[in-house]
Amino acid sequence: MVWALLLLVSQLPLAASSPQRVTGVLRKDACVCQINFSAWDFPVQEFEELLGLFQQCSESLDELKTQTNLTHIKMPLFSAAIKNITEHLSQFEYINNRGLYNPLNFRLLDYEMGDLGTQIADAHKKQALDTSTAQDLNDELSSIRLKVQNMQKYDKFNLLALREHIRKLKNRLESCRTYDKTQLDQCSKVLLSNISSPVVTQLNPYGTSYPFGAWGKESRHGSPELYWVQSLQSSNTYGITLRTYSSFEDFVMSKNHKDISVTSSYTTTYSIQGPGTVLYNESLYYNCYKSPNVCKFDLKTKTFQHVALQDAGHDNKFPYCYYSCYGTTDIDLSVDETGLWAIYATEENYGNIVISKLDSSTLAVVQTWKTKLFKKSVSNAFMVCGVLYATRYLSPKQEEVFYAFDTVTGHDTNTLSVPFEKISSDIQNLHYNPTDQRLYLFNYAYMLAYELTF
Ligand SMILES: *[C@@H]1O[C@H](CO)[C@@H](O)[C@H](O)[C@H]1NC(C)=O
Ligand SMILES: *[C@@H]1O[C@H](CO)[C@@H](O)[C@H](O)[C@H]1NC(C)=O
Ligand SMILES: *[C@@H]1O[C@H](CO)[C@@H](O)[C@H](O)[C@H]1NC(C)=O
Ligand SMILES: *[C@@H]1O[C@H](CO)[C@@H](O)[C@H](O)[C@H]1NC(C)=O
Ligand SMILES: *[C@@H]1O[C@H](CO)[C@@H](O)[C@H](O)[C@H]1NC(C)=O
């Protein structure tokens, strides 16, 4: 069906303007023609067969990837889930109200399906899909193409369902493709189950006059153990300096700090914007000045790199929110056992969270998954072991991890309930550190850290 609609899209204008000849019978005062509508029915069966093939693809890959049992354990009942179309329809309501979502937006569907086709070809080329599966897909595609030549009928419901199917298929494909899952060997095979009381609680070194920013510890094993504070000192939004401490003791005592100048002005291309920052492998990764870009500042060479995240909302378009939104939290960087991630949202995904795996050396976007979690409905998010976790507000002093999206399986759940304490309701930065398995929170001038249990 994926392919069917692609065809439909490209053929619709033609079909509409060239009527078909049907034979009829001339009665007394009328001409009666019989039209066979069944040829125009939505080819549900073909679509399900196509889904079956994707499932096959995942299953055969699972066998290959015995190094991690995560996939086996949480392999979702894909076909069951896709029948559950109405489950998150409320997600679409906002979009409808905002005029962002138009079920008849064929151009976008056309683009998405073309893209999916390219990805399948690409996955095959990179041997993430074996030849026979790819061949099956192509055969199926050809036969569907033939069958839908005459399809001119559709309805809104099918299009909505189709959109959701496409999103899931794309995620499945992303999960089939290679990213170094051997790095997940060190991971627990289950989801986060508990967050400790804060093990660090400290006012940031600039005090309450600068309540916005981020803090943490160098996120790569083997790099010098630096504790860092990134304060947003212009309009609570822009930063130019990174403060570092070379030991936990210095950090706790607020002594022997080193200030590293990133840019000399708050308003240059590479100035730091918002609190999405993380320090990894002696480079600072952050959202940069008034752009959808991720910037990288190498602390050793003092050089910059940047990459634009395609279609990423920025400058308070899709920040994290509770009642009010947390300023310029649009693009959030995170590091887990597998490396660097960007968490953001796009209009194309209706403001829902999108996760991209980035190559930390080149900043190239390696892979992208699309969730159906509306970014403005969560207070923050972070990656652990290839799983995105999102938080929400419970009370002025409590936050809760309630959602997880596993990039290995493409499966998500919103039934987690892992609460943790906070000092203020204003959450700026929350990220996991794979070197000590702690969670770091910058919470309106306060710096907190937690131990995690899986
Ligand atoms: C209607 O079209 C379908 C598919 O092309 C075909 O199998 C079926 O026999 C047709 N029915 C009639 C009554 O012509
Ligand atoms: C992983 O799976 C294999 C076979 O499915 C099983 O023998 C093994 O005990 C599993 N390991 C863990 C840690 O669950
Ligand atoms: C389908 O949705 C309902 C309610 O939204 C939920 O309770 C159920 O678990 C879902 N089933 C599947 C297979 O996802
Ligand atoms: C879970 O964390 C809470 C603090 O948030 C702590 O009081 C509780 O003892 C922890 N439970 C377990 C089982 O570790
Ligand atoms: C860390 O950075 C160095 C260059 O400074 C690079 O050669 C190396 O590949 C990086 N390691 C990781 C894991 O990104």
XYZ file of N, CA, C and O in Angstrom, residues 380-442:
252
model
N 11.637 17.071 29.414
C 12.999 16.868 28.924
C 13.126 15.446 28.415
O 12.181 14.664 28.519
N 14.281 15.120 27.861
C 14.512 13.768 27.346
C 16.005 13.481 27.319
O 16.814 14.407 27.267
N 16.346 12.201 27.375
C 17.755 11.802 27.324
C 17.861 10.384 26.784
O 16.890 9.638 26.752
N 19.065 10.028 26.337
C 19.305 8.698 25.765
C 20.108 7.840 26.743
O 21.074 8.326 27.344
N 19.724 6.585 26.894
C 20.495 5.596 27.648
C 20.452 4.289 26.858
O 19.359 3.802 26.547
N 21.602 3.750 26.502
C 21.629 2.443 25.833
C 20.728 2.385 24.603
O 19.995 1.412 24.403
N 20.743 3.416 23.801
C 19.937 3.413 22.583
C 18.452 3.613 22.830
O 17.651 3.467 21.912
N 18.077 3.938 24.053
C 16.667 4.165 24.382
C 16.468 5.635 24.757
O 17.217 6.173 25.570
N 15.475 6.254 24.125
C 15.114 7.619 24.499
C 14.148 7.565 25.677
O 13.152 6.832 25.627
N 14.445 8.320 26.724
C 13.516 8.453 27.847
C 13.028 9.887 27.899
O 13.805 10.820 27.678
N 11.736 10.073 28.194
C 11.189 11.425 28.314
C 10.527 11.602 29.674
O 10.018 10.643 30.265
N 10.567 12.851 30.129
C 10.057 13.146 31.475
C 8.871 14.097 31.420
O 8.678 14.814 30.439
N 8.103 14.090 32.500
C 7.012 15.060 32.620
C 6.927 15.563 34.057
O 7.472 14.950 34.979
N 6.215 16.652 34.194
C 6.025 17.306 35.483
C 5.012 16.518 36.309
O 3.945 16.169 35.805
N 5.358 16.230 37.565
C 4.371 15.625 38.466
C 3.890 16.640 39.487
O 2.704 16.756 39.745
N 4.858 17.363 40.071
C 4.532 18.369 41.084
C 5.726 19.319 41.136
O 6.745 19.057 40.506
N 5.615 20.409 41.904
C 6.745 21.354 41.920
C 8.072 20.703 42.331
O 9.139 21.174 41.954
N 8.018 19.630 43.093
C 9.258 19.007 43.573
C 9.494 17.612 42.987
O 10.414 16.911 43.394
N 8.636 17.189 42.087
C 8.818 15.856 41.501
C 8.617 15.839 39.994
O 7.679 16.438 39.468
N 9.511 15.124 39.360
C 9.456 14.911 37.928
C 9.328 13.407 37.719
O 9.639 12.624 38.624
N 8.921 12.995 36.523
C 8.754 11.554 36.306
C 9.189 11.165 34.890
O 8.805 11.810 33.919
N 9.953 10.081 34.801
C 10.235 9.478 33.500
C 9.009 8.624 33.167
O 8.649 7.738 33.937
N 8.344 8.928 32.048
C 7.089 8.213 31.750
C 7.100 7.538 30.381
O 6.219 6.741 30.076
N 8.087 7.846 29.570
C 8.055 7.371 28.183
C 9.419 6.837 27.776
O 10.452 7.383 28.178
N 9.413 5.780 26.981
C 10.669 5.261 26.427
C 10.455 4.854 24.985
O 9.402 4.328 24.620
N 11.459 5.130 24.162
C 11.436 4.718 22.753
C 12.757 4.015 22.471
O 13.822 4.610 22.613
N 12.666 2.749 22.085
C 13.863 1.936 21.886
C 14.263 1.963 20.415
O 13.531 1.471 19.555
N 15.442 2.524 20.127
C 15.862 2.607 18.724
C 16.288 1.244 18.180
O 16.412 1.075 16.973
N 16.506 0.272 19.061
C 16.881 -1.058 18.584
C 15.664 -1.797 18.027
O 15.749 -2.507 17.036
N 14.533 -1.598 18.681
C 13.321 -2.308 18.247
C 12.317 -1.400 17.558
O 11.384 -1.880 16.919
N 12.456 -0.104 17.714
C 11.457 0.832 17.195
C 10.211 0.862 18.065
O 9.208 1.477 17.721
N 10.267 0.208 19.206
C 9.103 0.073 20.076
C 9.071 1.190 21.117
O 10.110 1.576 21.628
N 7.875 1.680 21.423
C 7.789 2.697 22.478
C 6.743 2.340 23.522
O 5.899 1.490 23.292
N 6.885 2.970 24.680
C 5.899 2.769 25.733
C 5.726 4.074 26.489
O 6.684 4.818 26.668
N 4.505 4.347 26.921
C 4.315 5.540 27.748
C 3.748 5.160 29.106
O 3.034 5.924 29.729
N 4.107 3.967 29.535
C 3.556 3.489 30.799
C 4.602 3.425 31.910
O 4.355 2.853 32.955
N 5.788 4.010 31.667
C 6.783 4.021 32.740
C 6.345 4.987 33.834
O 5.631 5.949 33.572
N 6.809 4.714 35.026
C 6.562 5.649 36.115
C 7.766 5.621 37.041
O 7.817 4.853 37.985
N 8.763 6.447 36.701
C 9.983 6.506 37.492
C 10.168 7.949 37.965
O 10.683 8.788 37.233
N 9.688 8.234 39.157
C 9.748 9.620 39.637
C 11.134 9.988 40.165
O 11.923 9.112 40.510
N 11.431 11.270 40.183
C 12.640 11.749 40.861
C 12.429 13.162 41.381
O 11.585 13.895 40.893
N 13.254 13.488 42.396
C 13.118 14.781 43.057
C 13.789 15.888 42.255
O 14.772 15.644 41.558
N 13.277 17.095 42.430
C 13.936 18.257 41.836
C 13.780 19.427 42.803
O 13.045 19.323 43.794
N 14.441 20.535 42.468
C 14.389 21.698 43.358
C 13.397 22.716 42.824
O 12.642 23.320 43.566
N 13.406 22.891 41.507
C 12.512 23.868 40.883
C 11.793 23.189 39.728
O 12.257 22.182 39.192
N 10.660 23.733 39.331
C 9.956 23.114 38.195
C 10.630 23.441 36.867
O 10.298 22.864 35.843
N 11.569 24.365 36.892
C 12.228 24.784 35.655
C 13.396 23.857 35.300
O 14.473 23.945 35.879
N 13.133 22.962 34.354
C 14.152 21.978 33.944
C 14.870 22.523 32.709
O 14.244 22.746 31.688
N 16.186 22.738 32.793
C 16.872 23.211 31.584
C 17.565 22.088 30.834
O 17.437 21.961 29.637
N 18.341 21.304 31.573
C 19.118 20.267 30.905
C 19.084 19.012 31.754
O 19.282 19.063 32.966
N 18.815 17.902 31.112
C 18.809 16.612 31.797
C 19.459 15.626 30.845
O 18.989 15.455 29.723
N 20.579 15.060 31.247
C 21.208 14.069 30.380
C 21.927 13.003 31.192
O 22.294 13.203 32.336
N 22.097 11.883 30.527
C 22.725 10.703 31.113
C 24.209 10.720 30.769
O 24.592 11.212 29.708
N 25.016 10.182 31.680
C 26.441 10.057 31.381
C 26.851 8.582 31.427
O 26.770 7.949 32.477
N 27.289 8.037 30.291
C 27.588 6.602 30.253
C 28.848 6.218 31.034
O 29.058 5.039 31.281
N 29.676 7.192 31.441
C 30.898 6.825 32.169
C 30.617 6.508 33.635
O 31.339 5.754 34.260
N 29.563 7.097 34.185
C 29.235 6.809 35.588
C 27.771 6.407 35.773
O 27.300 6.274 36.900
N 27.067 6.245 34.657
C 25.636 5.868 34.666
C 24.795 6.793 35.552
O 23.835 6.367 36.186
N 25.195 8.059 35.570
C 24.400 9.009 36.348
C 23.594 9.922 35.435
O 23.934 10.115 34.264
N 22.571 10.505 36.038
C 21.755 11.483 35.340
C 22.128 12.858 35.887
O 22.244 13.035 37.097
N 22.345 13.825 34.980
C 22.738 15.178 35.381
C 21.620 16.155 35.043
O 21.155 16.203 33.904
N 21.226 16.941 36.034
C 20.109 17.877 35.855
C 20.550 19.303 36.174
O 21.137 19.550 37.230
N 20.287 20.226 35.259
C 20.458 21.653 35.569
C 19.062 22.199 35.803
O 18.239 22.246 34.895
